[in-house]
């Protein structure tokens, strides 16, 4: 396994759209393993392949406290959405920034697992939010896009200042 480089906002590659995975083969299985290692190391609870500059429709999630519930979604599609709730979100591509975002409270998602088997999952609460957040990445959208232009500008400037300080 290998740690992958996570792209940071406002890197334009985060705006790319991910392509569907035709077949879940050895390359995709290795990518999923590397994504889990990268996500856990960061540390985070979700990661989309596009965030590591791989334009494939693959996301990994583990919202458990002890990192014992890894979930992989390949070619995820939300089939049902219900209600709304606001939750504070953060992102490995927007480090150190947390803002409230309104998302669907409950969803039903269809996807392939890491072995290529189809499944459906009903999710609510944090898992629902996390799945929606990561699927947005596959479509070139970031959680900051839900914020006002003024907040996005403030966040961009703060991240640029942080990058300059670490160079």
Coordinates of N, CA, C and O in Angstrom, one line a residue:
X1 N 0.8 -1.2 0.0 CA 0.0 0.0 0.0 C 0.9 1.2 0.0 O 2.0 1.2 0.4
X2 N 0.3 2.3 -0.4 CA 1.0 3.6 -0.5 C 0.2 4.8 -0.1 O -1.0 4.8 -0.4
X3 N 0.8 5.7 0.5 CA 0.2 7.0 0.8 C 0.1 7.8 -0.5 O 1.1 8.0 -1.2
X4 N -1.0 8.4 -0.8 CA -1.2 9.2 -2.0 C -1.2 10.6 -1.7 O -1.6 11.0 -0.5
X5 N -0.9 11.5 -2.6 CA -0.9 12.9 -2.4 C -2.3 13.5 -2.6 O -2.9 13.3 -3.6
X6 N -2.8 14.2 -1.6 CA -4.1 14.8 -1.6 C -4.0 16.2 -2.2 O -3.2 17.0 -1.7
X7 N -4.8 16.4 -3.2 CA -4.9 17.8 -3.8 C -5.6 18.7 -2.9 O -6.5 18.3 -2.2
X8 N -5.1 20.0 -2.9 CA -5.7 21.0 -2.0 C -6.4 22.1 -2.8 O -5.8 22.5 -3.8
X9 N -7.5 22.6 -2.3 CA -8.2 23.7 -2.8 C -7.3 24.9 -2.9 O -6.6 25.1 -1.9
X10 N -7.2 25.7 -3.9 CA -8.1 25.7 -5.1 C -7.5 25.0 -6.3 O -7.7 25.4 -7.5
X11 N -6.8 23.9 -6.2 CA -6.2 23.1 -7.3 C -7.3 22.8 -8.3 O -8.3 22.2 -8.0
X12 N -7.1 23.3 -9.6 CA -8.1 23.1 -10.6 C -8.4 21.6 -10.9 O -9.5 21.3 -11.4
X13 N -7.5 20.7 -10.6 CA -7.8 19.3 -10.8 C -8.9 18.7 -10.0 O -9.6 17.7 -10.3
X14 N -9.2 19.4 -8.9 CA -10.4 19.1 -8.0 C -11.7 19.3 -8.7 O -12.7 18.8 -8.3
X15 N -11.6 20.1 -9.8 CA -12.9 20.4 -10.6 C -13.1 19.4 -11.7 O -14.1 19.5 -12.4
X16 N -12.2 18.5 -11.9 CA -12.4 17.5 -12.9 C -13.6 16.5 -12.6 O -13.8 16.3 -11.4
X17 N -14.2 16.0 -13.6 CA -15.3 15.0 -13.4 C -14.6 13.6 -13.5 O -13.8 13.4 -14.4
X18 N -15.0 12.8 -12.6 CA -14.5 11.4 -12.6 C -15.2 10.5 -13.6 O -16.4 10.7 -13.8
X19 N -14.5 9.6 -14.2 CA -15.1 8.7 -15.1 C -15.6 7.4 -14.5 O -14.9 6.9 -13.5
X20 N -16.7 6.8 -14.9 CA -17.2 5.5 -14.4 C -16.1 4.4 -14.5 O -15.3 4.4 -15.5
X21 N -16.1 3.5 -13.6 CA -15.2 2.4 -13.6 C -15.9 1.3 -14.4 O -17.0 0.8 -14.0
X22 N -15.3 0.8 -15.5 CA -15.9 -0.3 -16.3 C -15.8 -1.6 -15.6 O -16.7 -2.4 -15.6
X23 N -14.6 -1.9 -15.1 CA -14.4 -3.2 -14.5 C -13.5 -3.0 -13.2 O -12.6 -2.2 -13.2
X24 N -13.9 -3.7 -12.1 CA -13.1 -3.6 -10.9 C -12.1 -4.7 -11.0 O -12.3 -5.8 -10.7
X25 N -10.9 -4.2 -11.3 CA -9.7 -5.1 -11.5 C -8.7 -4.9 -10.4 O -8.9 -4.2 -9.4
X26 N -7.5 -5.4 -10.6 CA -6.4 -5.3 -9.7 C -6.0 -3.9 -9.4 O -5.7 -3.5 -8.3
X27 N -6.0 -3.1 -10.5 CA -5.6 -1.7 -10.4 C -6.6 -0.9 -9.5 O -6.2 -0.1 -8.6
X28 N -7.9 -1.1 -9.6 CA -8.9 -0.5 -8.8 C -8.8 -0.9 -7.4 O -8.9 -0.1 -6.4
X29 N -8.6 -2.2 -7.2 CA -8.5 -2.8 -5.8 C -7.3 -2.2 -5.1 O -7.3 -1.9 -3.9
X30 N -6.2 -2.0 -5.8 CA -5.0 -1.4 -5.2 C -5.2 0.1 -4.9 O -4.8 0.6 -3.8
X31 N -5.9 0.8 -5.8 CA -6.3 2.2 -5.6 C -7.1 2.3 -4.3 O -6.9 3.2 -3.5
X32 N -8.1 1.4 -4.2 CA -9.0 1.5 -3.0 C -8.2 1.3 -1.7 O -8.3 2.0 -0.7
X33 N -7.3 0.3 -1.7 CA -6.4 0.0 -0.5 C -5.5 1.3 -0.2 O -5.4 1.7 0.9
X34 N -5.0 1.9 -1.3 CA -4.1 3.1 -1.1 C -5.0 4.2 -0.6 O -4.5 5.0 0.2
X35 N -6.2 4.4 -1.1 CA -7.1 5.4 -0.6 C -7.4 5.3 0.8 O -7.4 6.3 1.6
X36 N -7.7 4.1 1.3 CA -8.0 3.9 2.7 C -6.8 4.2 3.5 O -6.9 4.9 4.5
X37 N -5.6 3.8 3.1 CA -4.4 4.1 3.9 C -4.2 5.6 4.0 O -3.9 6.2 5.0
X38 N -4.4 6.3 2.8 CA -4.2 7.8 2.8 C -5.3 8.5 3.7 O -4.9 9.4 4.4
X39 N -6.5 8.0 3.6 CA -7.6 8.6 4.4 C -7.3 8.5 5.9 O -7.4 9.4 6.6
X40 N -7.0 7.3 6.3 CA -6.7 7.0 7.7 C -5.5 7.8 8.2 O -5.5 8.3 9.3
X41 N -4.5 7.9 7.4 CA -3.3 8.6 7.7 C -3.5 10.1 7.9 O -2.9 10.8 8.7
X42 N -4.5 10.7 7.1 CA -4.6 12.1 7.0 C -4.9 12.9 8.3 O -4.3 13.9 8.5
X43 N -5.7 12.5 9.2 CA -6.8 11.5 9.2 C -8.1 12.1 8.7 O -8.4 13.3 8.9
X44 N -8.9 11.3 8.1 CA -10.2 11.7 7.6 C -11.2 10.6 7.7 O -10.9 9.5 8.1
X45 N -12.5 10.9 7.3 CA -13.5 9.9 7.3 C -14.0 9.6 5.9 O -14.9 8.7 5.7
X46 N -13.5 10.3 4.9 CA -13.9 10.0 3.5 C -12.9 10.6 2.5 O -12.2 11.5 2.8
X47 N -12.8 9.9 1.4 CA -11.9 10.3 0.3 C -12.4 9.9 -1.0 O -12.8 8.7 -1.2
X48 N -12.3 10.8 -2.0 CA -12.7 10.5 -3.4 C -11.5 10.4 -4.2 O -10.5 11.1 -4.0
X49 N -11.5 9.5 -5.2 CA -10.3 9.3 -6.0 C -9.8 10.5 -6.7 O -8.6 10.8 -6.9
X50 N -10.8 11.4 -7.0 CA -10.4 12.7 -7.7 C -9.5 13.5 -6.8 O -8.7 14.3 -7.3
X51 N -9.6 13.4 -5.5 CA -8.8 14.1 -4.5 C -7.4 13.7 -4.5 O -6.5 14.4 -4.1
X52 N -7.1 12.5 -5.1 CA -5.7 12.0 -5.2 C -5.3 12.0 -6.7 O -4.5 11.2 -7.1
X53 N -6.0 12.8 -7.4 CA -5.7 13.0 -8.9 C -5.9 11.7 -9.7 O -5.2 11.5 -10.7
X54 N -6.9 10.9 -9.3 CA -7.3 9.8 -10.1 C -8.7 10.0 -10.5 O -9.6 9.9 -9.7
X55 N -9.0 10.2 -11.8 CA -10.4 10.6 -12.2 C -11.3 9.4 -12.4 O -11.8 9.1 -13.5
X56 N -11.4 8.6 -11.4 CA -12.3 7.4 -11.4 C -13.4 7.6 -10.3 O -13.2 8.2 -9.3
X57 N -14.6 7.1 -10.6 CA -15.7 7.2 -9.7 C -15.6 6.2 -8.5 O -16.4 5.2 -8.5
X58 N -14.7 6.5 -7.6 CA -14.4 5.7 -6.5 C -14.4 6.6 -5.2 O -13.6 7.6 -5.3
X59 N -15.1 6.1 -4.2 CA -15.0 6.8 -2.9 C -14.8 5.8 -1.8 O -15.3 4.7 -1.9
X60 N -14.1 6.2 -0.7 CA -13.9 5.4 0.4 C -14.4 6.2 1.6 O -14.2 7.4 1.7
X61 N -15.0 5.5 2.6 CA -15.6 6.1 3.8 C -15.4 5.2 5.0 O -15.6 4.0 4.9
X62 N -15.1 5.8 6.1 CA -15.2 5.1 7.4 C -15.5 6.1 8.5 O -14.6 6.9 8.9
X63 N -16.7 6.1 9.0 CA -17.1 7.1 10.0 C -17.0 6.6 11.4 O -17.3 7.3 12.3
X64 N -16.5 5.3 11.5 CA -16.3 4.8 12.9 C -15.2 5.5 13.6 O -14.2 5.9 13.0
X65 N -15.3 5.5 14.9 CA -14.3 6.1 15.8 C -12.9 5.3 15.7 O -11.9 5.9 15.8
X66 N -13.1 4.0 15.6 CA -11.9 3.1 15.6 C -11.4 2.6 14.3 O -10.7 1.6 14.2
X67 N -11.9 3.2 13.2 CA -11.5 2.8 11.8 C -11.8 1.3 11.5 O -10.9 0.6 10.9
X68 N -12.9 0.8 11.9 CA -13.3 -0.6 11.7 C -14.4 -0.8 10.8 O -14.9 -2.0 10.7
X69 N -14.9 0.2 10.1 CA -16.1 0.1 9.3 C -15.8 0.7 7.9 O -16.5 1.5 7.4
X70 N -14.7 0.2 7.2 CA -14.4 0.8 5.9 C -15.5 0.4 4.9 O -16.0 -0.7 4.8
X71 N -15.9 1.4 4.1 CA -16.9 1.3 3.0 C -16.3 1.8 1.7 O -15.7 2.9 1.7
X72 N -16.5 1.1 0.7 CA -16.0 1.5 -0.7 C -17.3 1.6 -1.6 O -18.1 0.7 -1.6
X73 N -17.3 2.7 -2.3 CA -18.4 2.9 -3.3 C -17.8 3.2 -4.6 O -17.1 4.2 -4.8
X74 N -18.0 2.3 -5.6 CA -17.5 2.4 -6.9 C -18.8 2.7 -7.8 O -19.8 2.0 -7.8
X75 N -18.6 3.8 -8.6 CA -19.8 4.3 -9.5 C -21.0 4.5 -8.6 O -22.1 4.1 -9.0
X76 N -20.9 5.3 -7.5 CA -22.1 5.5 -6.7 C -23.1 6.4 -7.4 O -22.7 7.3 -8.1
X77 N -24.4 6.1 -7.1 CA -25.5 6.9 -7.6 C -26.5 7.0 -6.5 O -26.9 6.0 -5.9
X78 N -26.9 8.2 -6.2 CA -28.0 8.4 -5.2 C -29.3 8.2 -5.9 O -29.6 8.9 -6.9
X79 N -30.1 7.3 -5.4 CA -31.4 7.0 -6.0 C -32.6 7.6 -5.3 O -33.7 7.7 -5.9
X80 N -32.4 7.9 -4.1 CA -33.5 8.6 -3.3 C -32.9 9.6 -2.3 O -31.9 9.3 -1.7
X81 N -33.6 10.7 -2.2 CA -33.2 11.7 -1.2 C -34.4 12.2 -0.4 O -35.5 12.3 -1.0
X82 N -34.2 12.4 0.9 CA -35.3 12.8 1.7 C -34.8 13.8 2.7 O -33.7 13.7 3.3
X83 N -35.7 14.8 3.0 CA -35.4 15.8 4.1 C -34.2 16.6 3.9 O -33.5 16.5 2.9
X84 N -33.9 17.4 4.9 CA -32.7 18.2 4.9 C -32.2 18.4 6.3 O -33.0 18.3 7.2
X85 N -30.9 18.5 6.4 CA -30.3 18.8 7.7 C -29.0 19.6 7.4 O -28.4 19.5 6.4
X86 N -28.6 20.4 8.4 CA -27.4 21.1 8.3 C -26.4 20.5 9.2 O -26.7 20.2 10.4
X87 N -25.2 20.3 8.7 CA -24.1 19.7 9.5 C -22.8 20.4 9.1 O -22.6 20.8 8.0
X88 N -21.9 20.5 10.1 CA -20.6 21.1 9.9 C -19.8 20.1 9.1 O -19.7 19.0 9.5
X89 N -19.2 20.6 8.0 CA -18.3 19.7 7.2 C -16.9 20.3 7.1 O -16.7 21.5 7.2
X90 N -16.0 19.3 6.9 CA -14.6 19.6 6.6 C -14.2 18.8 5.5 O -15.0 18.0 4.9
X91 N -13.0 18.9 5.0 CA -12.5 18.2 3.8 C -11.0 18.1 3.8 O -10.3 19.1 4.1
X92 N -10.5 16.9 3.5 CA -9.1 16.8 3.4 C -8.4 17.6 2.3 O -7.2 18.0 2.4
X93 N -9.2 18.1 1.3 CA -8.7 19.0 0.3 C -8.8 20.5 0.7 O -8.3 21.3 0.0
X94 N -9.5 20.7 1.8 CA -9.7 22.1 2.3 C -9.3 22.0 3.8 O -10.1 22.2 4.7
X95 N -8.0 21.7 4.1 CA -7.6 21.4 5.5 C -7.8 22.5 6.5 O -7.6 23.7 6.2
X96 N -8.3 22.1 7.7 CA -8.5 23.1 8.8 C -9.7 24.0 8.7 O -10.0 24.8 9.5
X97 N -10.6 23.8 7.6 CA -11.8 24.6 7.5 C -13.0 23.8 7.7 O -13.1 22.7 7.2
X98 N -13.9 24.3 8.5 CA -15.2 23.6 8.8 C -16.3 24.6 8.8 O -16.2 25.7 9.4
X99 N -17.3 24.3 8.0 CA -18.4 25.2 7.8 C -19.7 24.4 7.7 O -19.7 23.3 7.2
X100 N -20.8 25.0 8.1 CA -22.1 24.3 8.0 C -22.6 24.3 6.6 O -22.5 25.2 5.8
X101 N -23.1 23.1 6.2 CA -23.7 22.9 4.8 C -25.0 22.1 5.0 O -25.1 21.2 5.8
X102 N -26.0 22.5 4.2 CA -27.3 21.8 4.2 C -27.2 20.7 3.1 O -26.8 20.9 2.0
X103 N -27.6 19.5 3.5 CA -27.6 18.3 2.7 C -28.9 17.5 2.9 O -29.6 17.8 3.9
X104 N -29.1 16.5 2.1 CA -30.2 15.6 2.4 C -30.0 14.8 3.6 O -28.9 14.3 3.8
X105 N -31.0 14.7 4.4 CA -30.9 14.0 5.7 C -30.8 12.5 5.5 O -30.0 11.8 6.2
X106 N -31.5 11.9 4.5 CA -31.5 10.5 4.3 C -31.4 10.2 2.8 O -32.0 11.0 2.0
X107 N -30.6 9.2 2.4 CA -30.4 8.9 1.0 C -30.4 7.4 0.8 O -30.2 6.6 1.8
X108 N -30.6 7.0 -0.4 CA -30.4 5.6 -0.8 C -29.4 5.6 -2.0 O -29.6 6.3 -2.9
X109 N -28.3 4.9 -1.8 CA -27.3 4.9 -2.8 C -27.1 3.5 -3.4 O -27.2 2.5 -2.7
X110 N -26.8 3.5 -4.7 CA -26.4 2.2 -5.4 C -25.0 2.3 -5.8 O -24.5 3.4 -6.2
X111 N -24.2 1.3 -5.7 CA -22.8 1.3 -6.1 C -22.3 -0.1 -6.2 O -23.0 -1.1 -6.0
X112 N -21.0 -0.2 -6.6 CA -20.3 -1.5 -6.5 C -19.4 -1.4 -5.3 O -18.8 -0.4 -5.0
X113 N -19.1 -2.6 -4.7 CA -18.2 -2.6 -3.6 C -16.8 -2.9 -4.2 O -16.6 -3.0 -5.4
X114 N -15.8 -3.0 -3.3 CA -14.4 -3.2 -3.8 C -14.1 -4.5 -4.5 O -13.1 -4.6 -5.2
X115 N -15.1 -5.4 -4.5 CA -15.0 -6.7 -5.2 C -15.7 -6.6 -6.6 O -15.7 -7.6 -7.3
X116 N -16.4 -5.5 -6.8 CA -17.2 -5.3 -8.0 C -18.6 -5.8 -7.9 O -19.4 -5.9 -8.9
X117 N -19.1 -6.2 -6.7 CA -20.5 -6.6 -6.5 C -21.4 -5.4 -6.3 O -21.0 -4.5 -5.5
X118 N -22.6 -5.4 -6.9 CA -23.5 -4.3 -6.7 C -24.2 -4.4 -5.4 O -24.4 -5.5 -4.8
X119 N -24.5 -3.2 -4.8 CA -25.2 -3.2 -3.5 C -26.0 -1.9 -3.5 O -25.8 -0.9 -4.2
X120 N -27.0 -1.9 -2.6 CA -27.7 -0.6 -2.2 C -27.6 -0.4 -0.7 O -27.5 -1.4 0.0
X121 N -27.6 0.9 -0.4 CA -27.5 1.2 1.0 C -28.3 2.4 1.4 O -28.3 3.4 0.6
X122 N -29.1 2.3 2.4 CA -29.8 3.5 2.9 C -29.0 4.1 4.0 O -28.4 3.4 4.9
X123 N -28.8 5.4 4.0 CA -27.9 6.1 4.9 C -28.6 7.3 5.4 O -29.4 8.0 4.7
X124 N -28.3 7.7 6.7 CA -28.8 9.0 7.2 C -27.7 9.5 8.1 O -26.7 8.9 8.3
X125 N -27.9 10.7 8.6 CA -27.0 11.4 9.5 C -25.6 11.6 8.8 O -25.5 11.9 7.7
X126 N -24.6 11.3 9.6 CA -23.2 11.6 9.2 C -22.8 10.8 8.0 O -22.2 11.3 7.0
X127 N -23.3 9.5 7.9 CA -23.0 8.7 6.7 C -23.6 9.2 5.5 O -22.9 9.3 4.4
X128 N -24.8 9.7 5.6 CA -25.5 10.3 4.4 C -24.7 11.5 3.9 O -24.5 11.7 2.7
X129 N -24.4 12.4 4.9 CA -23.6 13.6 4.5 C -22.3 13.3 3.9 O -21.9 13.9 2.9
X130 N -21.6 12.3 4.4 CA -20.3 11.9 3.9 C -20.4 11.4 2.5 O -19.6 11.8 1.6
X131 N -21.4 10.5 2.3 CA -21.5 10.0 0.9 C -21.8 11.1 -0.1 O -21.2 11.2 -1.2
X132 N -22.7 12.0 0.3 CA -23.0 13.1 -0.6 C -21.8 14.0 -0.9 O -21.6 14.4 -2.0
X133 N -21.1 14.3 0.2 CA -19.9 15.1 0.1 C -18.9 14.5 -0.9 O -18.3 15.1 -1.8
X134 N -18.6 13.2 -0.7 CA -17.7 12.5 -1.6 C -18.2 12.3 -3.0 O -17.4 12.5 -4.0
X135 N -19.4 12.1 -3.2 CA -20.0 12.0 -4.6 C -19.8 13.4 -5.3 O -19.5 13.5 -6.5
X136 N -20.0 14.5 -4.5 CA -19.8 15.8 -5.1 C -18.4 15.9 -5.6 O -18.2 16.5 -6.7
X137 N -17.4 15.4 -4.9 CA -16.0 15.4 -5.4 C -15.9 14.8 -6.8 O -15.2 15.3 -7.7
X138 N -16.6 13.7 -7.0 CA -16.6 13.0 -8.3 C -17.1 13.8 -9.4 O -16.8 13.6 -10.6
X139 N -18.0 14.8 -9.1 CA -18.6 15.7 -10.0 C -17.9 17.0 -10.1 O -18.5 18.0 -10.6
X140 N -16.7 17.1 -9.5 CA -16.0 18.4 -9.5 C -16.5 19.5 -8.6 O -16.2 20.7 -8.8
X141 N -17.2 19.1 -7.6 CA -17.8 20.1 -6.7 C -17.2 19.9 -5.3 O -17.0 18.8 -4.8
X142 N -17.0 21.0 -4.6 CA -16.4 21.0 -3.2 C -17.4 21.6 -2.3 O -18.3 22.4 -2.6
X143 N -17.3 21.2 -1.0 CA -18.3 21.7 0.0 C -18.2 23.2 0.1 O -19.2 23.9 0.4
X144 N -17.1 23.9 -0.2 CA -17.1 25.3 -0.2 C -17.9 26.0 -1.3 O -18.3 27.1 -1.2
X145 N -18.3 25.2 -2.3 CA -19.2 25.7 -3.3 C -20.6 26.0 -2.8 O -21.4 26.7 -3.4
X146 N -21.0 25.4 -1.6 CA -22.2 25.7 -1.0 C -22.2 27.0 -0.1 O -23.2 27.4 0.4
X147 N -21.0 27.6 0.0 CA -20.8 28.8 0.8 C -20.9 30.0 0.0 O -20.8 29.9 -1.3
X148 N -21.0 31.1 0.6 CA -21.1 32.4 -0.1 C -19.7 32.7 -0.8 O -18.7 32.2 -0.3
X149 N -19.7 33.6 -1.8 CA -18.5 33.9 -2.4 C -17.5 34.6 -1.5 O -16.3 34.3 -1.5
X150 N -18.0 35.4 -0.5 CA -17.2 36.0 0.5 C -16.5 35.0 1.3 O -15.3 35.1 1.6
X151 N -17.2 33.9 1.8 CA -16.6 32.9 2.6 C -15.6 32.1 1.8 O -14.5 31.8 2.3
X152 N -15.9 31.8 0.5 CA -14.9 31.1 -0.3 C -13.6 31.9 -0.5 O -12.5 31.3 -0.5
X153 N -13.7 33.2 -0.7 CA -12.6 34.0 -0.9 C -11.7 34.0 0.4 O -10.5 33.9 0.3
X154 N -12.4 34.1 1.5 CA -11.7 34.1 2.8 C -11.0 32.8 3.0 O -9.8 32.8 3.4
X155 N -11.6 31.7 2.7 CA -11.0 30.4 2.8 C -9.8 30.2 1.9 O -8.8 29.8 2.3
X156 N -10.0 30.7 0.6 CA -8.9 30.6 -0.3 C -7.7 31.3 0.2 O -6.5 30.8 0.1
X157 N -7.9 32.5 0.7 CA -6.8 33.4 1.2 C -6.1 32.7 2.4 O -4.9 32.7 2.5
X158 N -6.9 32.2 3.3 CA -6.4 31.5 4.5 C -5.5 30.3 4.1 O -4.4 30.2 4.6
X159 N -6.0 29.5 3.1 CA -5.2 28.3 2.7 C -3.9 28.7 2.0 O -2.9 28.1 2.2
X160 N -4.0 29.8 1.2 CA -2.8 30.3 0.5 C -1.8 30.8 1.5 O -0.6 30.5 1.3
X161 N -2.2 31.5 2.5 CA -1.3 31.9 3.6 C -0.7 30.8 4.3 O 0.5 30.8 4.6
X162 N -1.5 29.7 4.6 CA -0.9 28.5 5.3 C 0.1 27.9 4.4 O 1.1 27.4 4.9
X163 N -0.1 27.8 3.1 CA 0.8 27.1 2.2 C 2.1 27.9 2.1 O 3.2 27.3 2.1
X164 N 2.0 29.2 2.1 CA 3.2 30.1 2.1 C 4.1 29.9 3.3 O 5.3 29.9 3.3
X165 N 3.4 29.7 4.5 CA 4.1 29.6 5.7 C 4.8 28.2 5.8 O 5.8 28.1 6.6
X166 N 4.3 27.2 5.1 CA 4.9 25.9 5.2 C 6.0 25.7 4.2 O 6.7 24.7 4.2
X167 N 6.2 26.6 3.2 CA 7.3 26.5 2.2 C 8.6 26.9 2.7 O 8.8 27.6 3.7

